[in-house]
Every structure is written in C-alpha cells, then in structure tokens.
GROMACS .gro file of C-alpha atoms in nm:
model
  158
    1MET     CA    1  -0.001   0.001   0.000
    2MET     CA    2   0.296   0.230   0.051
    3ALA     CA    3   0.375   0.196  -0.321
    4ALA     CA    4   0.022   0.309  -0.409
    5GLU     CA    5   0.071   0.624  -0.196
    6ARG     CA    6   0.392   0.695  -0.385
    7PHE     CA    7   0.222   0.640  -0.722
    8ALA     CA    8  -0.059   0.875  -0.617
    9ALA     CA    9   0.201   1.137  -0.520
   10GLY     CA   10   0.353   1.107  -0.871
   11GLU     CA   11   0.695   0.976  -0.771
   12PRO     CA   12   0.907   0.831  -1.055
   13SER     CA   13   0.945   0.451  -1.079
   14SER     CA   14   1.319   0.475  -1.017
   15ALA     CA   15   1.266   0.645  -0.680
   16VAL     CA   16   1.003   0.389  -0.575
   17ALA     CA   17   1.230   0.105  -0.686
   18LYS     CA   18   1.520   0.242  -0.481
   19GLU     CA   19   1.299   0.286  -0.176
   20PHE     CA   20   1.164  -0.070  -0.188
   21ARG     CA   21   1.492  -0.228  -0.314
   22VAL     CA   22   1.336  -0.385  -0.624
   23SER     CA   23   1.395  -0.347  -0.995
   24VAL     CA   24   1.247  -0.060  -1.194
   25ARG     CA   25   1.064  -0.316  -1.412
   26SER     CA   26   0.882  -0.452  -1.106
   27VAL     CA   27   0.774  -0.103  -1.008
   28GLN     CA   28   0.654  -0.040  -1.364
   29ARG     CA   29   0.449  -0.360  -1.345
   30TRP     CA   30   0.302  -0.246  -1.012
   31ARG     CA   31   0.224   0.097  -1.161
   32ARG     CA   32   0.038  -0.063  -1.457
   33ALA     CA   33  -0.168  -0.274  -1.217
   34TRP     CA   34  -0.234   0.036  -1.003
   35ASP     CA   35  -0.346   0.225  -1.316
   36ARG     CA   36  -0.591  -0.051  -1.403
   37GLY     CA   37  -0.732  -0.135  -1.056
   38GLY     CA   38  -0.617   0.120  -0.805
   39PRO     CA   39  -0.464   0.030  -0.465
   40ARG     CA   40  -0.662  -0.292  -0.441
   41ALA     CA   41  -0.478  -0.423  -0.748
   42LEU     CA   42  -0.149  -0.407  -0.555
   43ARG     CA   43  -0.269  -0.642  -0.279
   44SER     CA   44  -0.088  -0.973  -0.258
   45ALA     CA   45  -0.277  -1.266  -0.409
   46GLY     CA   46  -0.113  -1.493  -0.150
   47SER     CA   47   0.116  -1.785  -0.195
   48ALA     CA   48   0.147  -1.935  -0.545
   49SER     CA   49   0.086  -2.285  -0.412
   50LEU     CA   50  -0.076  -2.462  -0.121
   51PRO     CA   51   0.156  -2.544   0.171
   52ARG     CA   52   0.278  -2.903   0.179
   53LEU     CA   53   0.212  -2.940   0.550
   54SER     CA   54  -0.135  -2.851   0.676
   55GLU     CA   55  -0.177  -2.659   1.000
   56ALA     CA   56  -0.274  -2.983   1.180
   57GLN     CA   57   0.044  -3.154   1.044
   58PHE     CA   58   0.255  -2.858   1.152
   59ALA     CA   59   0.103  -2.882   1.503
   60VAL     CA   60   0.217  -3.247   1.514
   61LEU     CA   61   0.562  -3.145   1.390
   62LYS     CA   62   0.579  -2.879   1.659
   63THR     CA   63   0.517  -3.137   1.932
   64GLU     CA   64   0.780  -3.365   1.775
   65LEU     CA   65   1.030  -3.080   1.780
   66ALA     CA   66   0.940  -2.999   2.144
   67LYS     CA   67   1.037  -3.355   2.244
   68GLY     CA   68   1.394  -3.280   2.133
   69PRO     CA   69   1.632  -3.444   1.890
   70VAL     CA   70   1.767  -3.696   2.142
   71ARG     CA   71   1.423  -3.860   2.165
   72ARG     CA   72   1.424  -3.886   1.788
   73GLY     CA   73   1.763  -4.068   1.785
   74TRP     CA   74   2.028  -3.799   1.740
   75PRO     CA   75   2.322  -3.791   1.981
   76GLU     CA   76   2.302  -3.423   2.078
   77GLN     CA   77   2.032  -3.180   2.183
   78ARG     CA   78   2.034  -2.950   1.882
   79TRP     CA   79   1.787  -2.922   1.594
   80THR     CA   80   1.931  -2.850   1.250
   81LEU     CA   81   1.745  -2.789   0.924
   82ALA     CA   82   1.865  -3.126   0.796
   83ARG     CA   83   1.728  -3.301   1.105
   84VAL     CA   84   1.391  -3.123   1.083
   85LYS     CA   85   1.379  -3.218   0.713
   86THR     CA   86   1.440  -3.582   0.807
   87VAL     CA   87   1.160  -3.573   1.069
   88ILE     CA   88   0.919  -3.425   0.814
   89GLY     CA   89   1.013  -3.692   0.563
   90ARG     CA   90   0.979  -3.981   0.807
   91ARG     CA   91   0.666  -3.860   0.982
   92PHE     CA   92   0.461  -3.708   0.694
   93HIS     CA   93   0.628  -3.859   0.382
   94LYS     CA   94   0.683  -3.509   0.241
   95SER     CA   95   0.997  -3.384   0.075
   96TYR     CA   96   1.136  -3.040   0.157
   97THR     CA   97   1.462  -2.866   0.069
   98LEU     CA   98   1.668  -2.715   0.346
   99GLN     CA   99   1.561  -2.365   0.243
  100GLY     CA  100   1.199  -2.486   0.234
  101VAL     CA  101   1.233  -2.613   0.589
  102ARG     CA  102   1.385  -2.283   0.693
  103LYS     CA  103   1.100  -2.082   0.539
  104LEU     CA  104   0.839  -2.317   0.690
  105LEU     CA  105   0.985  -2.270   1.039
  106LEU     CA  106   1.023  -1.893   1.003
  107ARG     CA  107   0.664  -1.866   0.877
  108HIS     CA  108   0.546  -2.033   1.197
  109GLY     CA  109   0.750  -1.816   1.432
  110PHE     CA  110   1.063  -2.027   1.486
  111SER     CA  111   1.397  -1.851   1.479
  112CYS     CA  112   1.759  -1.942   1.437
  113GLN     CA  113   1.910  -1.964   1.781
  114VAL     CA  114   2.274  -1.927   1.867
  115PRO     CA  115   2.414  -1.987   2.218
  116ALA     CA  116   2.438  -1.669   2.423
  117ARG     CA  117   2.768  -1.767   2.583
  118ARG     CA  118   3.062  -1.986   2.506
  119ALA     CA  119   3.093  -2.343   2.621
  120VAL     CA  120   3.244  -2.409   2.962
  121GLU     CA  121   3.473  -2.672   2.809
  122ARG     CA  122   3.636  -2.418   2.574
  123ASP     CA  123   4.016  -2.420   2.617
  124GLU     CA  124   4.160  -2.081   2.509
  125GLU     CA  125   4.520  -2.202   2.545
  126ALA     CA  126   4.464  -2.493   2.312
  127ILE     CA  127   4.301  -2.260   2.057
  128CYS     CA  128   4.593  -2.017   2.071
  129GLY     CA  129   4.841  -2.303   2.035
  130TRP     CA  130   4.654  -2.436   1.734
  131VAL     CA  131   4.645  -2.095   1.568
  132GLU     CA  132   5.018  -2.039   1.622
  133GLU     CA  133   5.146  -2.392   1.544
  134THR     CA  134   4.907  -2.594   1.329
  135TRP     CA  135   4.746  -2.330   1.115
  136PRO     CA  136   5.070  -2.197   0.961
  137GLN     CA  137   5.153  -2.555   0.851
  138ALA     CA  138   4.811  -2.601   0.694
  139GLU     CA  139   4.815  -2.264   0.517
  140THR     CA  140   4.958  -2.277   0.163
  141PRO     CA  141   5.279  -2.083   0.120
  142ARG     CA  142   5.241  -1.758  -0.070
  143ARG     CA  143   5.416  -1.715  -0.405
  144ARG     CA  144   5.748  -1.540  -0.362
  145SER     CA  145   5.861  -1.271  -0.592
  146GLY     CA  146   6.152  -1.419  -0.772
  147HIS     CA  147   6.251  -1.514  -1.120
  148ALA     CA  148   5.967  -1.491  -1.362
  149SER     CA  149   5.910  -1.743  -1.639
  150SER     CA  150   6.011  -1.492  -1.900
  151PRO     CA  151   6.297  -1.241  -1.867
  152ARG     CA  152   6.218  -0.873  -1.834
  153THR     CA  153   6.288  -0.656  -2.133
  154ARG     CA  154   6.581  -0.425  -2.120
  155SER     CA  155   6.512  -0.059  -2.107
  156ALA     CA  156   6.732  -0.002  -2.416
  157SER     CA  157   6.505  -0.228  -2.626
  158ARG     CA  158   6.184  -0.042  -2.545
   0.00000   0.00000   0.00000
C-alpha cells in the first residue's frame, strides 16, 4: 500500500524502486496494475501454491520438535534444518529442501538460535596453540617474488 501512496504522489518509478529495493521493471508492473485497478490491485494474491504441511500436520511437527532431537535418535540436543527435514520426511512422507524447511519454520514463528555464551569446556590455550602452530603448517605458502618465467625486457630495447 505504501507503493500506491507513492504512485498517487507522482513519484518516478526509479525512486520507488530504490525505496523498496526492487527493480524498476517490477515497479513499472506495479504501476500498470495500479493504473488498471487502483490500490486494491496491488494487494498480494497470496502464496502461489498450497503449503505441503497443513496446520494440523505442523502442530504435530511442533510437538515432535518440542520432544527434542535426542528422543528422535540424534546424539546431541540441537535441531538442525537437515534433522527437521528428516523428521518431516519420516513422519509425513513429504519432501522439503533445506531452504523450504527454513522458510516453513520462520513462517510459523521459529527462529535461528545461537548460544548466548561460550561453552564451559572451551580451552583458550589450546586454541591459541593451534592458531600459532598448526594453522601456519596448513596454510599454503604464498608465491614469492623471484625469477619470472620470461625475462624482463631491457630498457634499451623499449
């Protein structure tokens, strides 16, 4: 609806595109729809397809996720997109991509969670030792400036 207000104010398509971070062609398409049907023409028609999991199935998935990954057979207490995808496949016989699982979870209010603090078992001395000793051996040596494959031309021959 904010685009409709901008169209009514007479703003150019390039300014609207920059504001909404879309292409100018998209704004031109919006403007044509607005010219034909007004602000109601700019309303979203909704998703292009029906969701694979119904609301009832997602409620079942939510209870499965609440039980935790250890109860589902994984060794640690952390849900990953791949694990959620596996649960969906086994429980509902539906196939999702990892990005599809991510969007499904975000749509239903789940978020990516990262630990607020570092693990108690973290050993700073071991990390520093690894960075100073092991990493330089693993890093590929940089190319040294030395003899090139072809000789440089003499200044007299230029």
